[in-house]
Amino acid sequence: MARRRSQADDDRIRAMRNTLLDPFEDLPRAVVVTANDYAAGSVFPDHAHRRGQFAFASRGTISLTTPEGRWLVPPQRACWVPAGVAHAMTMRGPVTMLNVFVAAEEVEAVQLPARCCVYGVSALLRHLLDDAVDLPALYDVDGRAGRLMQLLVAEIAAMPRLSLHAPLPRDPRLARVCQQMFDAPSIATALDQVAAAAGMSRRTFTRQFRAETGVGFAEWRQQVCLLAAIERLDAGLPVTRVALDLGYASPSAFSSAFRRVLGQAPSRYVETRPAT
């Protein structure tokens, strides 16, 4: 019995690559880092964690959905999901995901946000993640490993947020037409068209849409098309085809919109994204 218990303890303190969080939710460590590979199309239905989750897409693209909207996590970016927030994740292509699960006291100490968001990831943070995932689960909190984890969480809190989110209204009429836009995004979709589909006047739709999402329909439509564009570029589609499929008047118009959010032209994004 003693030998069996010792082996179980050994299994618990192995490095955290290729493992799931569930057996480790109660580890007596404020920060837990894991890594997993997922096949294209893998889906995690609605679930929540007792710790905050910082999910880094080392390879591939992750789509995150909550009742409040949809976020897209391109390669080499990350998303933050606060503890207790129900969310679903879909892997767009093969994905390598490094997760940092952060206990409440650490979240409060560095003031991580109370809502989901997408982050840029610095070279330093990538190196910290690579080191942290190979530490034993029960690392020495007073030694180098503990200091590394503290720096890791501090660097997460310092990362820039990216506008890769399309909020979802709660009104079922608005939510229905928004879901239709998610399924068939086009920058050419007209306000009058979606207002009629929702069974509202243009004025009522405009007022209620902004009240529920915090943005106007044109800005929201732009965000939906940007998320769709990133998914398609990551799937290997050429820039011109993506631009025209999404209803842009020209590839240059698409490039301008893309650059405003991601800080680079789509052609440059394609050149610099990691191989999948």
Tab-separated table of N, CA, C and O in Angstrom, residues 45-166:
chain	number	residue	atom	x	y	z
A	45	PRO	N	-17.059	21.717	-24.865
A	45	PRO	CA	-18.349	22.381	-24.630
A	45	PRO	C	-18.283	23.245	-23.373
A	45	PRO	O	-17.292	23.238	-22.632
A	46	ASP	N	-19.375	23.961	-23.118
A	46	ASP	CA	-19.418	24.886	-21.985
A	46	ASP	C	-18.900	24.238	-20.698
A	46	ASP	O	-19.346	23.156	-20.307
A	47	HIS	N	-17.964	24.918	-20.069
A	47	HIS	CA	-17.402	24.477	-18.800
A	47	HIS	C	-16.811	25.692	-18.101
A	47	HIS	O	-16.698	26.760	-18.678
A	48	ALA	N	-16.437	25.531	-16.852
A	48	ALA	CA	-15.826	26.630	-16.095
A	48	ALA	C	-14.759	26.043	-15.186
A	48	ALA	O	-14.770	24.850	-14.859
A	49	HIS	N	-13.814	26.899	-14.796
A	49	HIS	CA	-12.741	26.491	-13.888
A	49	HIS	C	-12.833	27.285	-12.592
A	49	HIS	O	-13.346	28.402	-12.565
A	50	ARG	N	-12.295	26.705	-11.540
A	50	ARG	CA	-12.255	27.404	-10.259
A	50	ARG	C	-11.085	28.369	-10.167
A	50	ARG	O	-10.979	29.138	-9.211
A	51	ARG	N	-10.194	28.312	-11.145
A	51	ARG	CA	-9.090	29.265	-11.241
A	51	ARG	C	-9.256	30.075	-12.527
A	51	ARG	O	-9.896	29.622	-13.469
A	52	GLY	N	-8.671	31.258	-12.564
A	52	GLY	CA	-8.607	31.988	-13.816
A	52	GLY	C	-7.709	31.241	-14.791
A	52	GLY	O	-6.729	30.603	-14.394
A	53	GLN	N	-8.024	31.321	-16.081
A	53	GLN	CA	-7.290	30.592	-17.114
A	53	GLN	C	-6.701	31.547	-18.141
A	53	GLN	O	-7.419	32.324	-18.772
A	54	PHE	N	-5.383	31.496	-18.300
A	54	PHE	CA	-4.683	32.218	-19.350
A	54	PHE	C	-4.246	31.174	-20.360
A	54	PHE	O	-3.362	30.361	-20.084
A	55	ALA	N	-4.895	31.156	-21.531
A	55	ALA	CA	-4.668	30.121	-22.542
A	55	ALA	C	-3.857	30.704	-23.693
A	55	ALA	O	-4.337	31.571	-24.420
A	56	PHE	N	-2.641	30.211	-23.859
A	56	PHE	CA	-1.727	30.687	-24.894
A	56	PHE	C	-1.741	29.714	-26.065
A	56	PHE	O	-1.476	28.522	-25.907
A	57	ALA	N	-2.060	30.225	-27.266
A	57	ALA	CA	-2.062	29.392	-28.476
A	57	ALA	C	-0.643	29.373	-29.042
A	57	ALA	O	-0.279	30.189	-29.881
A	58	SER	N	0.164	28.439	-28.560
A	58	SER	CA	1.532	28.321	-29.063
A	58	SER	C	1.525	27.956	-30.540
A	58	SER	O	2.379	28.401	-31.312
A	59	ARG	N	0.541	27.177	-30.942
A	59	ARG	CA	0.348	26.789	-32.342
A	59	ARG	C	-1.139	26.699	-32.596
A	59	ARG	O	-1.900	26.235	-31.759
A	60	GLY	N	-1.573	27.152	-33.772
A	60	GLY	CA	-2.989	27.065	-34.113
A	60	GLY	C	-3.801	28.226	-33.571
A	60	GLY	O	-3.294	29.127	-32.898
A	61	THR	N	-5.093	28.195	-33.866
A	61	THR	CA	-6.025	29.264	-33.493
A	61	THR	C	-7.141	28.686	-32.632
A	61	THR	O	-7.655	27.605	-32.908
A	62	ILE	N	-7.517	29.426	-31.599
A	62	ILE	CA	-8.565	29.002	-30.660
A	62	ILE	C	-9.740	29.963	-30.757
A	62	ILE	O	-9.551	31.185	-30.750
A	63	SER	N	-10.936	29.423	-30.856
A	63	SER	CA	-12.155	30.225	-30.800
A	63	SER	C	-12.786	30.035	-29.423
A	63	SER	O	-12.998	28.902	-28.984
A	64	LEU	N	-13.058	31.133	-28.743
A	64	LEU	CA	-13.622	31.115	-27.396
A	64	LEU	C	-15.001	31.740	-27.432
A	64	LEU	O	-15.180	32.833	-27.980
A	65	THR	N	-15.994	31.056	-26.851
A	65	THR	CA	-17.366	31.553	-26.836
A	65	THR	C	-17.915	31.522	-25.415
A	65	THR	O	-17.738	30.538	-24.694
A	66	THR	N	-18.563	32.616	-25.017
A	66	THR	CA	-19.281	32.682	-23.748
A	66	THR	C	-20.649	33.293	-24.044
A	66	THR	O	-20.899	33.759	-25.159
A	67	PRO	N	-21.545	33.339	-23.060
A	67	PRO	CA	-22.831	34.012	-23.297
A	67	PRO	C	-22.672	35.484	-23.667
A	67	PRO	O	-23.607	36.091	-24.195
A	68	GLU	N	-21.505	36.079	-23.419
A	68	GLU	CA	-21.295	37.496	-23.703
A	68	GLU	C	-20.705	37.757	-25.084
A	68	GLU	O	-20.604	38.912	-25.500
A	69	GLY	N	-20.266	36.708	-25.791
A	69	GLY	CA	-19.717	36.962	-27.116
A	69	GLY	C	-18.714	35.926	-27.558
A	69	GLY	O	-18.636	34.822	-27.009
A	70	ARG	N	-17.946	36.311	-28.568
A	70	ARG	CA	-16.969	35.417	-29.168
A	70	ARG	C	-15.618	36.125	-29.251
A	70	ARG	O	-15.536	37.291	-29.595
A	71	TRP	N	-14.569	35.388	-28.916
A	71	TRP	CA	-13.204	35.874	-29.003
A	71	TRP	C	-12.414	34.937	-29.904
A	71	TRP	O	-12.701	33.736	-29.975
A	72	LEU	N	-11.405	35.463	-30.574
A	72	LEU	CA	-10.535	34.637	-31.400
A	72	LEU	C	-9.106	34.816	-30.918
A	72	LEU	O	-8.647	35.944	-30.707
A	73	VAL	N	-8.402	33.690	-30.766
A	73	VAL	CA	-7.030	33.700	-30.273
A	73	VAL	C	-6.127	33.173	-31.385
A	73	VAL	O	-6.010	31.967	-31.577
A	74	PRO	N	-5.481	34.061	-32.154
A	74	PRO	CA	-4.586	33.608	-33.211
A	74	PRO	C	-3.319	32.971	-32.625
A	74	PRO	O	-3.045	33.098	-31.421
A	75	PRO	N	-2.511	32.331	-33.473
A	75	PRO	CA	-1.245	31.763	-32.987
A	75	PRO	C	-0.381	32.819	-32.317
A	75	PRO	O	-0.313	33.964	-32.759
A	76	GLN	N	0.259	32.401	-31.223
A	76	GLN	CA	1.177	33.252	-30.458
A	76	GLN	C	0.466	34.390	-29.727
A	76	GLN	O	1.092	35.344	-29.289
A	77	ARG	N	-0.860	34.277	-29.589
A	77	ARG	CA	-1.621	35.171	-28.727
A	77	ARG	C	-2.274	34.333	-27.633
A	77	ARG	O	-2.143	33.121	-27.607
A	78	ALA	N	-2.981	34.985	-26.726
A	78	ALA	CA	-3.574	34.268	-25.599
A	78	ALA	C	-4.890	34.909	-25.214
A	78	ALA	O	-5.170	36.060	-25.563
A	79	CYS	N	-5.718	34.154	-24.489
A	79	CYS	CA	-6.958	34.710	-23.943
A	79	CYS	C	-6.978	34.506	-22.434
A	79	CYS	O	-6.349	33.585	-21.897
A	80	TRP	N	-7.711	35.381	-21.768
A	80	TRP	CA	-7.911	35.292	-20.325
A	80	TRP	C	-9.372	34.979	-20.063
A	80	TRP	O	-10.261	35.648	-20.591
A	81	VAL	N	-9.629	33.939	-19.248
A	81	VAL	CA	-10.988	33.558	-18.865
A	81	VAL	C	-11.047	33.570	-17.342
A	81	VAL	O	-10.399	32.744	-16.682
A	82	PRO	N	-11.784	34.498	-16.729
A	82	PRO	CA	-11.850	34.542	-15.265
A	82	PRO	C	-12.467	33.282	-14.674
A	82	PRO	O	-13.226	32.559	-15.336
A	83	ALA	N	-12.151	33.016	-13.441
A	83	ALA	CA	-12.704	31.859	-12.740
A	83	ALA	C	-14.222	31.917	-12.738
A	83	ALA	O	-14.822	32.986	-12.562
A	84	GLY	N	-14.837	30.761	-12.943
A	84	GLY	CA	-16.283	30.662	-12.875
A	84	GLY	C	-17.031	31.055	-14.122
A	84	GLY	O	-18.260	30.896	-14.178
A	85	VAL	N	-16.336	31.565	-15.152
A	85	VAL	CA	-17.005	31.978	-16.384
A	85	VAL	C	-17.208	30.754	-17.285
A	85	VAL	O	-16.238	30.088	-17.677
A	86	ALA	N	-18.464	30.452	-17.600
A	86	ALA	CA	-18.754	29.335	-18.498
A	86	ALA	C	-18.291	29.693	-19.908
A	86	ALA	O	-18.626	30.765	-20.423
A	87	HIS	N	-17.535	28.780	-20.520
A	87	HIS	CA	-16.998	29.070	-21.855
A	87	HIS	C	-16.823	27.778	-22.630
A	87	HIS	O	-16.680	26.700	-22.064
A	88	ALA	N	-16.860	27.914	-23.956
A	88	ALA	CA	-16.580	26.800	-24.852
A	88	ALA	C	-15.372	27.174	-25.700
A	88	ALA	O	-15.163	28.345	-26.013
A	89	MET	N	-14.580	26.178	-26.082
A	89	MET	CA	-13.410	26.411	-26.923
A	89	MET	C	-13.436	25.457	-28.109
A	89	MET	O	-13.763	24.282	-27.961
A	90	THR	N	-13.087	25.999	-29.279
A	90	THR	CA	-12.972	25.200	-30.495
A	90	THR	C	-11.588	25.420	-31.085
A	90	THR	O	-11.128	26.560	-31.183
A	91	MET	N	-10.926	24.331	-31.463
A	91	MET	CA	-9.590	24.416	-32.041
A	91	MET	C	-9.686	24.540	-33.566
A	91	MET	O	-10.217	23.654	-34.236
A	92	ARG	N	-9.209	25.649	-34.094
A	92	ARG	CA	-9.222	25.907	-35.538
A	92	ARG	C	-7.887	25.446	-36.099
A	92	ARG	O	-6.914	26.189	-36.130
A	93	GLY	N	-7.820	24.207	-36.512
A	93	GLY	CA	-6.556	23.621	-36.911
A	93	GLY	C	-5.905	22.949	-35.713
A	93	GLY	O	-6.390	23.053	-34.575
A	94	PRO	N	-4.798	22.228	-35.933
A	94	PRO	CA	-4.076	21.614	-34.807
A	94	PRO	C	-3.588	22.710	-33.857
A	94	PRO	O	-3.065	23.729	-34.292
A	95	VAL	N	-3.783	22.493	-32.567
A	95	VAL	CA	-3.473	23.519	-31.577
A	95	VAL	C	-2.563	22.941	-30.492
A	95	VAL	O	-2.796	21.834	-29.999
A	96	THR	N	-1.539	23.695	-30.148
A	96	THR	CA	-0.777	23.457	-28.927
A	96	THR	C	-1.118	24.591	-27.975
A	96	THR	O	-0.890	25.764	-28.285
A	97	MET	N	-1.716	24.250	-26.838
A	97	MET	CA	-2.193	25.248	-25.884
A	97	MET	C	-1.433	25.121	-24.573
A	97	MET	O	-1.366	24.037	-23.994
A	98	LEU	N	-0.842	26.222	-24.128
A	98	LEU	CA	-0.236	26.296	-22.810
A	98	LEU	C	-1.159	27.097	-21.916
A	98	LEU	O	-1.536	28.230	-22.264
A	99	ASN	N	-1.560	26.503	-20.806
A	99	ASN	CA	-2.505	27.142	-19.893
A	99	ASN	C	-1.824	27.520	-18.590
A	99	ASN	O	-1.063	26.727	-18.026
A	100	VAL	N	-2.126	28.722	-18.128
A	100	VAL	CA	-1.730	29.150	-16.784
A	100	VAL	C	-3.007	29.302	-15.978
A	100	VAL	O	-3.853	30.136	-16.305
A	101	PHE	N	-3.167	28.476	-14.961
A	101	PHE	CA	-4.344	28.540	-14.103
A	101	PHE	C	-3.947	29.272	-12.818
A	101	PHE	O	-3.027	28.857	-12.110
A	102	VAL	N	-4.648	30.370	-12.530
A	102	VAL	CA	-4.221	31.305	-11.502
A	102	VAL	C	-5.270	31.373	-10.391
A	102	VAL	O	-6.448	31.634	-10.658
A	103	ALA	N	-4.839	31.156	-9.161
A	103	ALA	CA	-5.739	31.208	-8.010
A	103	ALA	C	-6.176	32.646	-7.735
A	103	ALA	O	-5.522	33.611	-8.135
A	104	ALA	N	-7.267	32.778	-6.998
A	104	ALA	CA	-7.901	34.083	-6.792
A	104	ALA	C	-6.969	35.107	-6.170
A	104	ALA	O	-6.983	36.283	-6.548
A	105	GLU	N	-6.135	34.682	-5.222
A	105	GLU	CA	-5.277	35.662	-4.555
A	105	GLU	C	-4.245	36.265	-5.510
A	105	GLU	O	-3.917	37.452	-5.416
A	106	GLU	N	-3.762	35.469	-6.462
A	106	GLU	CA	-2.812	35.987	-7.448
A	106	GLU	C	-3.520	36.880	-8.478
A	106	GLU	O	-2.973	37.877	-8.925
A	107	VAL	N	-4.728	36.485	-8.860
A	107	VAL	CA	-5.516	37.315	-9.781
A	107	VAL	C	-5.722	38.700	-9.184
A	107	VAL	O	-5.550	39.730	-9.853
A	108	GLU	N	-6.061	38.740	-7.910
A	108	GLU	CA	-6.297	40.021	-7.244
A	108	GLU	C	-5.007	40.814	-7.096
A	108	GLU	O	-4.986	42.040	-7.268
A	109	ALA	N	-3.908	40.116	-6.802
A	109	ALA	CA	-2.633	40.800	-6.561
A	109	ALA	C	-2.157	41.567	-7.793
A	109	ALA	O	-1.598	42.662	-7.668
A	110	VAL	N	-2.352	40.986	-8.972
A	110	VAL	CA	-1.884	41.657	-10.197
A	110	VAL	C	-3.026	42.321	-10.964
A	110	VAL	O	-2.828	42.864	-12.042
A	111	GLN	N	-4.242	42.225	-10.401
A	111	GLN	CA	-5.425	42.893	-10.961
A	111	GLN	C	-5.721	42.449	-12.389
A	111	GLN	O	-5.922	43.276	-13.294
A	112	LEU	N	-5.777	41.134	-12.587
A	112	LEU	CA	-6.229	40.613	-13.874
A	112	LEU	C	-7.720	40.905	-14.029
A	112	LEU	O	-8.452	40.972	-13.035
A	113	PRO	N	-8.207	41.071	-15.263
A	113	PRO	CA	-9.579	41.572	-15.471
A	113	PRO	C	-10.657	40.582	-15.068
A	113	PRO	O	-10.430	39.366	-15.003
A	114	ALA	N	-11.841	41.116	-14.841
A	114	ALA	CA	-12.995	40.308	-14.444
A	114	ALA	C	-13.773	39.804	-15.650
A	114	ALA	O	-14.774	39.104	-15.490
A	115	ARG	N	-13.328	40.156	-16.864
A	115	ARG	CA	-13.992	39.702	-18.091
A	115	ARG	C	-12.976	39.067	-19.033
A	115	ARG	O	-11.775	39.326	-18.935
A	116	CYS	N	-13.467	38.276	-19.951
A	116	CYS	CA	-12.600	37.645	-20.939
A	116	CYS	C	-11.957	38.697	-21.834
A	116	CYS	O	-12.548	39.744	-22.104
A	117	CYS	N	-10.758	38.402	-22.295
A	117	CYS	CA	-10.089	39.276	-23.253
A	117	CYS	C	-8.980	38.493	-23.946
A	117	CYS	O	-8.603	37.399	-23.505
A	118	VAL	N	-8.473	39.063	-25.040
A	118	VAL	CA	-7.366	38.471	-25.790
A	118	VAL	C	-6.145	39.353	-25.598
A	118	VAL	O	-6.246	40.583	-25.599
A	119	TYR	N	-4.989	38.720	-25.439
A	119	TYR	CA	-3.748	39.437	-25.173
A	119	TYR	C	-2.698	39.163	-26.249
A	119	TYR	O	-2.619	38.054	-26.792
A	120	GLY	N	-1.854	40.160	-26.479
A	120	GLY	CA	-0.592	39.921	-27.135
A	120	GLY	C	0.335	39.210	-26.160
A	120	GLY	O	0.116	39.252	-24.946
A	121	VAL	N	1.369	38.561	-26.678
A	121	VAL	CA	2.291	37.801	-25.823
A	121	VAL	C	3.724	38.193	-26.179
A	121	VAL	O	4.139	38.056	-27.336
A	122	SER	N	4.471	38.648	-25.189
A	122	SER	CA	5.849	39.083	-25.411
A	122	SER	C	6.789	37.882	-25.528
A	122	SER	O	6.454	36.756	-25.127
A	123	ALA	N	7.983	38.143	-26.059
A	123	ALA	CA	9.001	37.092	-26.143
A	123	ALA	C	9.358	36.590	-24.749
A	123	ALA	O	9.545	35.381	-24.531
A	124	LEU	N	9.439	37.505	-23.774
A	124	LEU	CA	9.738	37.090	-22.398
A	124	LEU	C	8.669	36.153	-21.867
A	124	LEU	O	8.989	35.116	-21.257
A	125	LEU	N	7.394	36.490	-22.086
A	125	LEU	CA	6.321	35.637	-21.583
A	125	LEU	C	6.367	34.262	-22.239
A	125	LEU	O	6.139	33.245	-21.576
A	126	ARG	N	6.672	34.195	-23.525
A	126	ARG	CA	6.780	32.893	-24.184
A	126	ARG	C	7.876	32.044	-23.541
A	126	ARG	O	7.697	30.842	-23.305
A	127	HIS	N	9.012	32.663	-23.227
A	127	HIS	CA	10.109	31.925	-22.587
A	127	HIS	C	9.725	31.471	-21.181
A	127	HIS	O	10.054	30.350	-20.760
A	128	LEU	N	9.031	32.331	-20.452
A	128	LEU	CA	8.580	31.958	-19.109
A	128	LEU	C	7.616	30.777	-19.158
A	128	LEU	O	7.688	29.853	-18.333
A	129	LEU	N	6.699	30.787	-20.128
A	129	LEU	CA	5.756	29.675	-20.275
A	129	LEU	C	6.487	28.380	-20.592
A	129	LEU	O	6.179	27.322	-20.032
A	130	ASP	N	7.460	28.449	-21.495
A	130	ASP	CA	8.219	27.253	-21.856
A	130	ASP	C	8.958	26.678	-20.652
A	130	ASP	O	9.047	25.462	-20.495
A	131	ASP	N	9.496	27.546	-19.810
A	131	ASP	CA	10.179	27.071	-18.602
A	131	ASP	C	9.190	26.514	-17.585
A	131	ASP	O	9.403	25.451	-16.988
A	132	ALA	N	8.086	27.239	-17.381
A	132	ALA	CA	7.145	26.886	-16.320
A	132	ALA	C	6.475	25.541	-16.561
A	132	ALA	O	6.199	24.798	-15.615
A	133	VAL	N	6.210	25.221	-17.827
A	133	VAL	CA	5.461	23.994	-18.100
A	133	VAL	C	6.286	22.749	-17.777
A	133	VAL	O	5.727	21.664	-17.586
A	134	ASP	N	7.596	22.876	-17.674
A	134	ASP	CA	8.444	21.732	-17.363
A	134	ASP	C	8.793	21.627	-15.882
A	134	ASP	O	9.520	20.722	-15.473
A	135	LEU	N	8.262	22.529	-15.078
A	135	LEU	CA	8.476	22.429	-13.640
A	135	LEU	C	7.594	21.328	-13.049
A	135	LEU	O	6.514	21.042	-13.581
A	136	PRO	N	8.018	20.723	-11.947
A	136	PRO	CA	7.119	19.779	-11.270
A	136	PRO	C	5.889	20.499	-10.749
A	136	PRO	O	5.932	21.704	-10.456
A	137	ALA	N	4.795	19.766	-10.659
A	137	ALA	CA	3.552	20.386	-10.192
A	137	ALA	C	3.714	20.975	-8.801
A	137	ALA	O	3.240	22.077	-8.525
A	138	LEU	N	4.375	20.257	-7.913
A	138	LEU	CA	4.604	20.741	-6.554
A	138	LEU	C	5.980	21.405	-6.483
A	138	LEU	O	6.872	20.980	-5.753
A	139	TYR	N	6.139	22.479	-7.242
A	139	TYR	CA	7.421	23.176	-7.295
A	139	TYR	C	7.679	23.911	-5.975
A	139	TYR	O	6.767	24.172	-5.179
A	140	ASP	N	8.932	24.259	-5.763
A	140	ASP	CA	9.357	24.946	-4.550
A	140	ASP	C	8.954	26.417	-4.639
A	140	ASP	O	9.542	27.184	-5.400
A	141	VAL	N	7.971	26.810	-3.855
A	141	VAL	CA	7.472	28.183	-3.939
A	141	VAL	C	8.492	29.201	-3.435
A	141	VAL	O	8.417	30.385	-3.774
A	142	ASP	N	9.448	28.758	-2.617
A	142	ASP	CA	10.438	29.682	-2.064
A	142	ASP	C	11.730	29.708	-2.874
A	142	ASP	O	12.651	30.465	-2.539
A	143	GLY	N	11.809	28.886	-3.924
A	143	GLY	CA	13.015	28.813	-4.728
A	143	GLY	C	12.843	29.496	-6.073
A	143	GLY	O	11.948	30.319	-6.290
A	144	ARG	N	13.709	29.115	-7.018
A	144	ARG	CA	13.676	29.712	-8.351
A	144	ARG	C	12.325	29.518	-9.019
A	144	ARG	O	11.797	30.433	-9.665
A	145	ALA	N	11.747	28.314	-8.871
A	145	ALA	CA	10.469	28.030	-9.527
A	145	ALA	C	9.378	28.972	-9.042
A	145	ALA	O	8.571	29.474	-9.835
A	146	GLY	N	9.346	29.226	-7.736
A	146	GLY	CA	8.339	30.132	-7.206
A	146	GLY	C	8.502	31.546	-7.731
A	146	GLY	O	7.517	32.218	-8.070
A	147	ARG	N	9.750	31.998	-7.840
A	147	ARG	CA	10.001	33.342	-8.372
A	147	ARG	C	9.649	33.415	-9.859
A	147	ARG	O	9.134	34.433	-10.339
A	148	LEU	N	9.919	32.322	-10.583
A	148	LEU	CA	9.563	32.282	-12.001
A	148	LEU	C	8.056	32.420	-12.172
A	148	LEU	O	7.580	33.168	-13.038
A	149	MET	N	7.287	31.713	-11.332
A	149	MET	CA	5.827	31.784	-11.438
A	149	MET	C	5.317	33.184	-11.100
A	149	MET	O	4.367	33.681	-11.729
A	150	GLN	N	5.929	33.841	-10.121
A	150	GLN	CA	5.521	35.209	-9.803
A	150	GLN	C	5.779	36.151	-10.976
A	150	GLN	O	4.932	36.992	-11.313
A	151	LEU	N	6.947	35.996	-11.609
A	151	LEU	CA	7.260	36.831	-12.766
A	151	LEU	C	6.323	36.520	-13.921
A	151	LEU	O	5.883	37.423	-14.643
A	152	LEU	N	5.977	35.243	-14.097
A	152	LEU	CA	5.064	34.829	-15.151
A	152	LEU	C	3.718	35.542	-15.024
A	152	LEU	O	3.198	36.117	-15.993
A	153	VAL	N	3.143	35.549	-13.836
A	153	VAL	CA	1.836	36.178	-13.625
A	153	VAL	C	1.942	37.691	-13.790
A	153	VAL	O	1.050	38.330	-14.375
A	154	ALA	N	3.032	38.283	-13.310
A	154	ALA	CA	3.211	39.727	-13.475
A	154	ALA	C	3.327	40.102	-14.945
A	154	ALA	O	2.787	41.127	-15.380
A	155	GLU	N	4.006	39.273	-15.729
A	155	GLU	CA	4.149	39.558	-17.159
A	155	GLU	C	2.812	39.396	-17.882
A	155	GLU	O	2.497	40.175	-18.790
A	156	ILE	N	2.000	38.416	-17.492
A	156	ILE	CA	0.664	38.269	-18.071
A	156	ILE	C	-0.131	39.557	-17.869
A	156	ILE	O	-0.767	40.077	-18.793
A	157	ALA	N	-0.083	40.101	-16.653
A	157	ALA	CA	-0.861	41.304	-16.343
A	157	ALA	C	-0.382	42.517	-17.133
A	157	ALA	O	-1.154	43.473	-17.331
A	158	ALA	N	0.863	42.491	-17.606
A	158	ALA	CA	1.419	43.629	-18.337
A	158	ALA	C	1.194	43.553	-19.843
A	158	ALA	O	1.537	44.492	-20.566
A	159	MET	N	0.610	42.472	-20.329
A	159	MET	CA	0.459	42.288	-21.768
A	159	MET	C	-0.610	43.219	-22.353
A	159	MET	O	-1.608	43.525	-21.696
A	160	PRO	N	-0.433	43.636	-23.609
A	160	PRO	CA	-1.439	44.495	-24.263
A	160	PRO	C	-2.675	43.695	-24.655
A	160	PRO	O	-2.575	42.544	-25.093
A	161	ARG	N	-3.821	44.306	-24.496
A	161	ARG	CA	-5.069	43.658	-24.918
A	161	ARG	C	-5.308	43.922	-26.398
A	161	ARG	O	-5.001	44.997	-26.911
A	162	LEU	N	-5.876	42.922	-27.072
A	162	LEU	CA	-6.163	43.014	-28.500
A	162	LEU	C	-7.669	43.028	-28.725
A	162	LEU	O	-8.423	42.338	-28.028
A	163	SER	N	-8.104	43.796	-29.712
A	163	SER	CA	-9.540	43.918	-30.004
A	163	SER	C	-9.973	42.781	-30.917
A	163	SER	O	-10.226	42.961	-32.106
A	164	LEU	N	-10.058	41.590	-30.349
A	164	LEU	CA	-10.453	40.400	-31.113
A	164	LEU	C	-11.687	39.779	-30.481
A	164	LEU	O	-11.745	38.585	-30.191
A	165	HIS	N	-12.697	40.609	-30.306
A	165	HIS	CA	-13.911	40.210	-29.595
A	165	HIS	C	-15.123	40.783	-30.295
A	165	HIS	O	-15.133	41.946	-30.700
A	166	ALA	N	-16.138	39.958	-30.457
A	166	ALA	CA	-17.433	40.421	-30.954
A	166	ALA	C	-18.481	40.098	-29.895
A	166	ALA	O	-18.797	38.925	-29.675
